[in-house]
Amino acid sequence: MEPSPKDGESAAAAEPSRGSAPSSGVVVQVREKKGPLRAAIPYMPFPVAVICLFLNTFVPGLGTFVSAFTVLCGARTDLPDRHMCCVFWLNIAAALIQILTAIVMVGWIMSIFWGMDMVILASKY
């Protein structure tokens, strides 16, 4: 006679697995590939990132425009091989895209997500 499972245990947990492959110790690493505009988002101090998120929420592109100037003040980005002025203009281009496409709501949504990415990067900073 087999022992019955204790309270809180299922019958499947009580019997050994039959026919299932043992789990192997494979480590999988996932790395996000960022495009040049997304990689140009600067790592700012947390309060500045929150202000940029607030600005992007109410005036699409304004927070992104402000964040472009933090690059000129020495904020780090994920584009270390590009010159500071190039990264500045990439952020200005992102702000213009957000402003111009805000009419059809795409830019406004993009602007909010851009601001959230700024806050996420700032929390890692």
PDB file of N, CA and C in Angstrom, residues 67-108:
ATOM      1  N   SER A  67      15.651  66.494 -21.808  1.00  0.00           N
ATOM      2  CA  SER A  67      16.666  65.465 -21.555  1.00  0.00           C
ATOM      3  C   SER A  67      17.830  65.551 -22.540  1.00  0.00           C
ATOM      4  N   ALA A  68      17.582  66.105 -23.719  1.00  0.00           N
ATOM      5  CA  ALA A  68      18.668  66.267 -24.693  1.00  0.00           C
ATOM      6  C   ALA A  68      19.756  67.181 -24.135  1.00  0.00           C
ATOM      7  N   PHE A  69      19.368  68.155 -23.361  1.00  0.00           N
ATOM      8  CA  PHE A  69      20.362  69.084 -22.807  1.00  0.00           C
ATOM      9  C   PHE A  69      21.158  68.463 -21.664  1.00  0.00           C
ATOM     10  N   THR A  70      20.616  67.411 -21.040  1.00  0.00           N
ATOM     11  CA  THR A  70      21.403  66.728 -20.010  1.00  0.00           C
ATOM     12  C   THR A  70      22.582  65.985 -20.628  1.00  0.00           C
ATOM     13  N   VAL A  71      22.445  65.620 -21.898  1.00  0.00           N
ATOM     14  CA  VAL A  71      23.565  64.985 -22.602  1.00  0.00           C
ATOM     15  C   VAL A  71      24.713  65.974 -22.718  1.00  0.00           C
ATOM     16  N   LEU A  72      24.392  67.234 -23.009  1.00  0.00           N
ATOM     17  CA  LEU A  72      25.434  68.262 -23.104  1.00  0.00           C
ATOM     18  C   LEU A  72      26.058  68.556 -21.752  1.00  0.00           C
ATOM     19  N   CYS A  73      25.326  68.237 -20.678  1.00  0.00           N
ATOM     20  CA  CYS A  73      25.854  68.434 -19.318  1.00  0.00           C
ATOM     21  C   CYS A  73      26.632  67.223 -18.823  1.00  0.00           C
ATOM     22  N   GLY A  74      26.784  66.220 -19.664  1.00  0.00           N
ATOM     23  CA  GLY A  74      27.612  65.071 -19.305  1.00  0.00           C
ATOM     24  C   GLY A  74      26.864  63.809 -18.932  1.00  0.00           C
ATOM     25  N   ALA A  75      25.558  63.745 -19.168  1.00  0.00           N
ATOM     26  CA  ALA A  75      24.809  62.523 -18.850  1.00  0.00           C
ATOM     27  C   ALA A  75      25.273  61.394 -19.768  1.00  0.00           C
ATOM     28  N   ARG A  76      25.403  60.208 -19.197  1.00  0.00           N
ATOM     29  CA  ARG A  76      25.862  59.032 -19.933  1.00  0.00           C
ATOM     30  C   ARG A  76      24.701  58.428 -20.709  1.00  0.00           C
ATOM     31  N   THR A  77      25.002  57.813 -21.852  1.00  0.00           N
ATOM     32  CA  THR A  77      23.999  57.095 -22.651  1.00  0.00           C
ATOM     33  C   THR A  77      24.552  55.724 -23.004  1.00  0.00           C
ATOM     34  N   ASP A  78      23.746  54.941 -23.703  1.00  0.00           N
ATOM     35  CA  ASP A  78      24.196  53.629 -24.170  1.00  0.00           C
ATOM     36  C   ASP A  78      24.882  53.710 -25.532  1.00  0.00           C
ATOM     37  N   LEU A  79      25.249  54.910 -25.942  1.00  0.00           N
ATOM     38  CA  LEU A  79      25.994  55.120 -27.190  1.00  0.00           C
ATOM     39  C   LEU A  79      27.367  55.733 -26.869  1.00  0.00           C
ATOM     40  N   PRO A  80      28.260  54.967 -26.250  1.00  0.00           N
ATOM     41  CA  PRO A  80      29.551  55.553 -25.850  1.00  0.00           C
ATOM     42  C   PRO A  80      30.459  55.885 -27.024  1.00  0.00           C
ATOM     43  N   ASP A  81      30.234  55.243 -28.169  1.00  0.00           N
ATOM     44  CA  ASP A  81      31.107  55.475 -29.322  1.00  0.00           C
ATOM     45  C   ASP A  81      30.708  56.698 -30.143  1.00  0.00           C
ATOM     46  N   ARG A  82      29.574  57.290 -29.849  1.00  0.00           N
ATOM     47  CA  ARG A  82      29.125  58.475 -30.591  1.00  0.00           C
ATOM     48  C   ARG A  82      29.492  59.751 -29.848  1.00  0.00           C
ATOM     49  N   HIS A  83      29.692  60.807 -30.590  1.00  0.00           N
ATOM     50  CA  HIS A  83      30.048  62.101 -30.001  1.00  0.00           C
ATOM     51  C   HIS A  83      28.834  62.690 -29.281  1.00  0.00           C
ATOM     52  N   MET A  84      29.111  63.503 -28.296  1.00  0.00           N
ATOM     53  CA  MET A  84      28.071  64.117 -27.474  1.00  0.00           C
ATOM     54  C   MET A  84      27.064  64.897 -28.324  1.00  0.00           C
ATOM     55  N   CYS A  85      27.532  65.618 -29.307  1.00  0.00           N
ATOM     56  CA  CYS A  85      26.622  66.420 -30.155  1.00  0.00           C
ATOM     57  C   CYS A  85      25.703  65.528 -30.982  1.00  0.00           C
ATOM     58  N   CYS A  86      26.214  64.385 -31.431  1.00  0.00           N
ATOM     59  CA  CYS A  86      25.396  63.447 -32.201  1.00  0.00           C
ATOM     60  C   CYS A  86      24.270  62.886 -31.333  1.00  0.00           C
ATOM     61  N   VAL A  87      24.591  62.533 -30.105  1.00  0.00           N
ATOM     62  CA  VAL A  87      23.578  62.010 -29.177  1.00  0.00           C
ATOM     63  C   VAL A  87      22.570  63.106 -28.841  1.00  0.00           C
ATOM     64  N   PHE A  88      23.048  64.343 -28.695  1.00  0.00           N
ATOM     65  CA  PHE A  88      22.144  65.472 -28.452  1.00  0.00           C
ATOM     66  C   PHE A  88      21.131  65.588 -29.585  1.00  0.00           C
ATOM     67  N   TRP A  89      21.598  65.535 -30.834  1.00  0.00           N
ATOM     68  CA  TRP A  89      20.701  65.678 -31.979  1.00  0.00           C
ATOM     69  C   TRP A  89      19.773  64.476 -32.131  1.00  0.00           C
ATOM     70  N   LEU A  90      20.216  63.301 -31.712  1.00  0.00           N
ATOM     71  CA  LEU A  90      19.315  62.141 -31.729  1.00  0.00           C
ATOM     72  C   LEU A  90      18.149  62.348 -30.753  1.00  0.00           C
ATOM     73  N   ASN A  91      18.439  62.929 -29.592  1.00  0.00           N
ATOM     74  CA  ASN A  91      17.377  63.217 -28.627  1.00  0.00           C
ATOM     75  C   ASN A  91      16.450  64.322 -29.131  1.00  0.00           C
ATOM     76  N   ILE A  92      17.000  65.317 -29.801  1.00  0.00           N
ATOM     77  CA  ILE A  92      16.169  66.376 -30.402  1.00  0.00           C
ATOM     78  C   ILE A  92      15.269  65.764 -31.480  1.00  0.00           C
ATOM     79  N   ALA A  93      15.816  64.838 -32.279  1.00  0.00           N
ATOM     80  CA  ALA A  93      15.018  64.170 -33.315  1.00  0.00           C
ATOM     81  C   ALA A  93      13.886  63.356 -32.684  1.00  0.00           C
ATOM     82  N   ALA A  94      14.179  62.653 -31.583  1.00  0.00           N
ATOM     83  CA  ALA A  94      13.132  61.888 -30.893  1.00  0.00           C
ATOM     84  C   ALA A  94      12.041  62.820 -30.375  1.00  0.00           C
ATOM     85  N   ALA A  95      12.436  63.980 -29.834  1.00  0.00           N
ATOM     86  CA  ALA A  95      11.454  64.952 -29.337  1.00  0.00           C
ATOM     87  C   ALA A  95      10.590  65.472 -30.485  1.00  0.00           C
ATOM     88  N   LEU A  96      11.192  65.767 -31.618  1.00  0.00           N
ATOM     89  CA  LEU A  96      10.423  66.253 -32.774  1.00  0.00           C
ATOM     90  C   LEU A  96       9.460  65.189 -33.294  1.00  0.00           C
ATOM     91  N   ILE A  97       9.897  63.940 -33.311  1.00  0.00           N
ATOM     92  CA  ILE A  97       9.012  62.850 -33.734  1.00  0.00           C
ATOM     93  C   ILE A  97       7.819  62.756 -32.795  1.00  0.00           C
ATOM     94  N   GLN A  98       8.076  62.886 -31.505  1.00  0.00           N
ATOM     95  CA  GLN A  98       6.992  62.813 -30.525  1.00  0.00           C
ATOM     96  C   GLN A  98       6.021  63.983 -30.686  1.00  0.00           C
ATOM     97  N   ILE A  99       6.561  65.178 -30.924  1.00  0.00           N
ATOM     98  CA  ILE A  99       5.701  66.360 -31.083  1.00  0.00           C
ATOM     99  C   ILE A  99       4.862  66.259 -32.356  1.00  0.00           C
ATOM    100  N   LEU A 100       5.506  65.872 -33.458  1.00  0.00           N
ATOM    101  CA  LEU A 100       4.807  65.845 -34.744  1.00  0.00           C
ATOM    102  C   LEU A 100       3.769  64.730 -34.846  1.00  0.00           C
ATOM    103  N   THR A 101       4.004  63.605 -34.153  1.00  0.00           N
ATOM    104  CA  THR A 101       3.045  62.505 -34.234  1.00  0.00           C
ATOM    105  C   THR A 101       2.060  62.495 -33.060  1.00  0.00           C
ATOM    106  N   ALA A 102       2.134  63.500 -32.201  1.00  0.00           N
ATOM    107  CA  ALA A 102       1.190  63.580 -31.074  1.00  0.00           C
ATOM    108  C   ALA A 102      -0.228  63.831 -31.552  1.00  0.00           C
ATOM    109  N   ILE A 103      -0.367  64.381 -32.743  1.00  0.00           N
ATOM    110  CA  ILE A 103      -1.692  64.673 -33.295  1.00  0.00           C
ATOM    111  C   ILE A 103      -2.503  63.390 -33.451  1.00  0.00           C
ATOM    112  N   VAL A 104      -1.847  62.299 -33.814  1.00  0.00           N
ATOM    113  CA  VAL A 104      -2.539  61.025 -34.012  1.00  0.00           C
ATOM    114  C   VAL A 104      -2.339  60.086 -32.819  1.00  0.00           C
ATOM    115  N   MET A 105      -1.990  60.633 -31.663  1.00  0.00           N
ATOM    116  CA  MET A 105      -1.825  59.925 -30.390  1.00  0.00           C
ATOM    117  C   MET A 105      -0.578  59.027 -30.315  1.00  0.00           C
ATOM    118  N   VAL A 106       0.030  58.715 -31.440  1.00  0.00           N
ATOM    119  CA  VAL A 106       1.222  57.857 -31.427  1.00  0.00           C
ATOM    120  C   VAL A 106       2.359  58.554 -30.684  1.00  0.00           C
ATOM    121  N   GLY A 107       2.570  59.815 -30.976  1.00  0.00           N
ATOM    122  CA  GLY A 107       3.642  60.567 -30.336  1.00  0.00           C
ATOM    123  C   GLY A 107       3.416  60.760 -28.850  1.00  0.00           C
ATOM    124  N   TRP A 108       2.187  60.906 -28.448  1.00  0.00           N
ATOM    125  CA  TRP A 108       1.890  61.089 -27.032  1.00  0.00           C
ATOM    126  C   TRP A 108       2.194  59.804 -26.254  1.00  0.00           C
TER     127      TRP A 108
END
